[in-house]
Short mmCIF file of C-alpha atoms in Angstrom, two decimals:
data_model
loop_
_atom_site.label_atom_id
_atom_site.label_comp_id
_atom_site.label_asym_id
_atom_site.label_seq_id
_atom_site.Cartn_x
_atom_site.Cartn_y
_atom_site.Cartn_z
CA MET A 1 8.91 -5.11 -29.88
CA GLU A 2 6.63 -8.14 -30.22
CA ILE A 3 5.68 -9.60 -26.72
CA THR A 4 6.02 -13.49 -26.74
CA ARG A 5 5.13 -15.78 -23.99
CA GLN A 6 8.89 -16.32 -23.48
CA LEU A 7 9.62 -12.74 -23.15
CA ALA A 8 6.90 -12.11 -20.87
CA ARG A 9 7.86 -15.11 -18.72
CA GLU A 10 11.43 -13.57 -18.59
CA ARG A 11 10.24 -10.07 -17.58
CA ILE A 12 8.08 -11.38 -14.85
CA GLY A 13 10.79 -13.51 -13.65
CA SER A 14 13.52 -10.95 -13.56
CA TRP A 15 12.04 -8.75 -10.84
CA ALA A 16 11.30 -8.94 -7.13
CA ARG A 17 7.61 -9.21 -6.48
CA ARG A 18 6.23 -7.03 -3.63
CA THR A 19 4.12 -9.17 -1.18
CA ILE A 20 1.98 -8.01 1.72
CA ASP A 21 2.24 -9.76 5.06
CA ASP A 22 -0.88 -10.30 6.94
CA PRO A 23 -0.07 -12.09 10.06
CA ALA A 24 -3.35 -11.00 11.92
CA GLY A 25 -5.45 -12.03 9.27
CA ARG A 26 -7.20 -8.59 8.92
CA LEU A 27 -7.53 -9.11 5.06
CA ARG A 28 -9.55 -11.41 2.84
CA HIS A 29 -6.99 -13.20 0.72
CA SER A 30 -8.14 -13.30 -3.06
CA ALA A 31 -6.45 -13.86 -6.45
CA VAL A 32 -7.33 -12.62 -9.96
CA ALA A 33 -6.42 -13.91 -13.40
CA ILE A 34 -4.78 -11.84 -15.95
CA THR A 35 -5.49 -14.13 -18.82
CA VAL A 36 -3.39 -13.50 -22.25
CA VAL A 37 -5.12 -15.02 -25.32
CA ARG A 38 -4.72 -14.50 -28.92
CA HIS A 39 -8.25 -13.46 -30.02
CA GLY A 40 -9.11 -12.29 -33.47
CA GLY A 41 -5.45 -12.31 -34.64
CA GLU A 42 -4.00 -10.16 -31.60
CA TYR A 43 -3.06 -10.73 -28.10
CA GLY A 44 -4.94 -9.21 -25.12
CA ILE A 45 -6.59 -10.07 -21.89
CA TRP A 46 -10.20 -10.56 -20.78
CA ILE A 47 -11.96 -8.00 -18.43
CA ALA A 48 -15.45 -8.34 -17.08
CA ARG A 49 -18.05 -5.74 -16.00
CA ARG A 50 -19.87 -7.03 -12.71
CA PRO A 51 -23.68 -7.45 -12.95
CA SER A 52 -25.76 -4.89 -11.15
CA SER A 53 -27.41 -7.73 -8.92
CA LEU A 54 -24.12 -8.27 -6.97
CA ARG A 55 -24.36 -7.14 -3.33
CA ASN A 56 -20.68 -5.73 -3.51
CA HIS A 57 -18.78 -4.23 -6.36
CA SER A 58 -21.91 -4.21 -8.72
CA ASN A 59 -21.33 -2.77 -12.25
CA GLN A 60 -17.56 -2.48 -11.52
CA PHE A 61 -14.96 -3.73 -14.07
CA ALA A 62 -12.82 -6.62 -12.71
CA LEU A 63 -10.54 -9.33 -13.68
CA PRO A 64 -11.67 -12.93 -13.09
CA GLY A 65 -11.20 -13.96 -9.60
CA GLY A 66 -12.20 -14.03 -5.96
CA ARG A 67 -11.45 -15.33 -2.57
CA LEU A 68 -9.05 -18.11 -1.87
CA ASP A 69 -10.69 -21.26 -0.47
CA PRO A 70 -9.13 -22.90 2.86
CA GLY A 71 -5.60 -24.11 1.91
CA GLU A 72 -5.68 -22.69 -1.83
CA THR A 73 -2.79 -20.98 -3.39
CA PRO A 74 -3.34 -17.75 -5.25
CA THR A 75 -2.40 -19.59 -8.58
CA ARG A 76 -4.94 -22.28 -7.93
CA ALA A 77 -7.64 -19.74 -6.96
CA ALA A 78 -7.28 -17.58 -9.84
CA LEU A 79 -7.32 -20.57 -12.41
CA ARG A 80 -10.69 -21.84 -10.49
CA GLU A 81 -12.19 -18.47 -10.71
CA LEU A 82 -11.19 -18.11 -14.29
CA HIS A 83 -13.01 -21.36 -15.04
CA GLU A 84 -15.96 -20.65 -12.87
CA GLU A 85 -16.63 -17.10 -14.15
CA ILE A 86 -15.71 -17.12 -17.87
CA GLY A 87 -15.35 -20.72 -18.69
CA ILE A 88 -11.71 -20.83 -19.56
CA GLU A 89 -10.04 -23.99 -18.05
CA LEU A 90 -6.24 -23.64 -17.91
CA GLY A 91 -3.51 -25.68 -16.19
CA GLU A 92 -0.65 -24.41 -13.98
CA GLU A 93 1.77 -24.79 -16.86
CA THR A 94 0.05 -21.60 -18.33
CA VAL A 95 1.01 -19.44 -15.38
CA LEU A 96 4.02 -17.18 -16.05
CA GLY A 97 4.36 -15.90 -12.44
CA LEU A 98 2.57 -13.33 -10.10
CA LEU A 99 2.59 -9.52 -9.96
CA ASP A 100 2.60 -7.49 -6.81
CA ASP A 101 0.11 -8.15 -4.00
CA TYR A 102 -2.23 -5.13 -3.74
CA GLU A 103 -4.36 -4.17 -0.71
CA THR A 104 -7.86 -2.87 -1.61
CA ARG A 105 -9.78 -0.22 0.27
CA SER A 106 -12.70 -2.83 0.98
CA GLY A 107 -10.18 -5.08 2.89
CA TYR A 108 -8.81 -7.57 0.19
CA LEU A 109 -5.32 -8.61 -0.31
CA MET A 110 -5.30 -9.23 -3.98
CA THR A 111 -2.64 -11.60 -5.69
CA PRO A 112 -2.48 -11.10 -9.62
CA VAL A 113 -1.70 -14.40 -11.53
CA VAL A 114 -0.60 -14.13 -15.17
CA CYS A 115 -1.62 -16.78 -17.38
CA TRP A 116 -0.67 -17.03 -21.07
CA VAL A 117 -1.94 -19.26 -24.00
CA ASP A 118 -1.20 -18.77 -27.61
CA ASP A 119 -4.79 -19.85 -28.41
CA ASP A 120 -8.11 -18.60 -28.16
CA PRO A 121 -10.13 -20.68 -25.97
CA PRO A 122 -13.91 -20.28 -25.93
CA VAL A 123 -15.54 -18.17 -23.14
CA HIS A 124 -18.85 -19.02 -21.41
CA PRO A 125 -19.36 -16.13 -18.78
CA SER A 126 -21.33 -16.90 -15.66
CA PRO A 127 -24.59 -14.77 -15.66
CA ALA A 128 -24.27 -14.59 -11.82
CA GLU A 129 -20.67 -13.11 -12.24
CA VAL A 130 -20.38 -11.36 -15.31
CA ASP A 131 -22.77 -8.91 -17.14
CA LYS A 132 -20.35 -8.36 -20.03
CA LEU A 133 -16.89 -9.62 -21.08
CA PHE A 134 -14.52 -7.36 -23.05
CA PHE A 135 -11.35 -8.35 -24.71
CA VAL A 136 -8.68 -5.84 -24.34
CA SER A 137 -5.76 -5.98 -26.84
CA PHE A 138 -2.04 -5.12 -26.06
CA ASP A 139 -2.27 -1.97 -28.03
CA GLU A 140 -5.22 -0.83 -25.80
CA LEU A 141 -3.49 -1.70 -22.75
CA ARG A 142 -0.43 0.45 -24.08
CA ARG A 143 -2.50 3.74 -23.75
CA PRO A 144 -1.18 5.99 -21.08
CA ALA A 145 -2.62 5.69 -17.66
CA VAL A 146 -4.71 8.59 -16.33
CA PHE A 147 -3.52 10.03 -12.93
CA SER A 148 -5.47 12.45 -10.76
CA ARG A 149 -6.15 13.56 -7.13
CA ILE A 150 -9.11 13.24 -4.74
CA PRO A 151 -9.47 15.39 -1.63
CA GLU A 152 -10.28 12.16 0.34
CA SER A 153 -6.64 10.65 -0.01
CA PRO A 154 -3.13 12.01 -0.30
CA ARG A 155 -2.53 9.01 -2.77
CA THR A 156 -2.62 9.37 -6.47
CA LEU A 157 -5.79 7.74 -8.25
CA VAL A 158 -4.99 5.76 -11.26
CA ALA A 159 -7.52 5.06 -14.25
CA LEU A 160 -7.41 3.42 -17.55
CA ASN A 161 -9.49 4.28 -20.70
CA ILE A 162 -9.85 0.71 -21.88
CA ALA A 163 -12.83 -1.48 -22.93
CA GLY A 164 -14.80 1.62 -23.83
CA ALA A 165 -14.94 2.94 -20.47
CA ARG A 166 -12.79 4.43 -17.69
CA ILE A 167 -11.68 1.64 -15.37
CA HIS A 168 -10.36 2.42 -11.86
CA ALA A 169 -8.38 0.54 -9.25
CA PRO A 170 -8.00 -1.97 -8.05
CA THR A 171 -8.38 -3.53 -11.56
CA ALA A 172 -6.68 -0.45 -13.01
CA ALA A 173 -3.68 -0.75 -10.79
CA VAL A 174 -3.28 -4.39 -11.52
CA VAL A 175 -3.62 -4.02 -15.33
CA TYR A 176 -1.44 -1.06 -15.29
CA GLN A 177 1.31 -2.89 -13.62
CA PHE A 178 1.04 -5.81 -16.22
CA ALA A 179 1.33 -3.19 -19.07
CA GLU A 180 4.20 -1.77 -17.43
CA VAL A 181 6.23 -4.99 -16.25
CA VAL A 182 5.30 -7.24 -19.33
CA LEU A 183 4.57 -5.11 -22.27
CA ALA A 184 6.90 -2.16 -21.52
CA GLY A 185 9.67 -4.04 -19.51
CA ARG A 186 9.46 -1.42 -16.68
CA ASP A 187 9.94 -2.05 -12.90
CA THR A 188 6.80 -0.21 -11.85
CA ARG A 189 5.10 -0.39 -8.31
CA VAL A 190 1.37 0.20 -7.99
CA HIS A 191 0.73 -0.48 -4.08
CA ASP A 192 0.39 3.42 -3.41
CA LEU A 193 -2.10 3.89 -6.28
CA GLU A 194 -5.51 4.95 -4.84
CA GLN A 195 -8.96 3.79 -5.67
CA PRO A 196 -11.92 6.00 -6.11
CA VAL A 197 -14.16 6.61 -3.07
CA PHE A 198 -17.14 4.47 -4.55
CA ALA A 199 -14.69 1.39 -4.56
CA TRP A 200 -13.77 1.94 -0.91
CA ARG A 201 -16.98 -0.21 0.23
#
């Protein structure tokens, strides 16, 4: 089945998003942008590899995103970070909806924001935030996820073989849910999927 913008909007809108309450403010609230574009004649999303110079999460794969500024919504934060990190400037009319909140081992409450444009906006990655940018097509996103166990946790570890690498949670968890909900039409939750130990810091 061809996945159109309208079908993606309907699939995101037809299920109940899981949110995480944080009344004590123990988590750092952040947002990431899952940005669908039509690149090279096919639809897909952008994923970045962080530079080695970063203090936290260096060399890890990530979606464009970051912490919310005071008074900022996840949608606005995701769009701002998308522009700051890879140079794509989109309006709120491109946002289809939000996926489930995901709590990271490093203390973030991450809200994924799904955007869609039937276009190929030029990218201008920020060297301070992005070492390399990867376009991952829908066909690549449909590859089966890899599940495993680690002795440090009773939870199941998730990884994706995309962008020429094995990508782990939290990015893998969020992208896996996008593939399940939007591309496959399945109501799949990912809050209990684990991250590798190196991502716990």
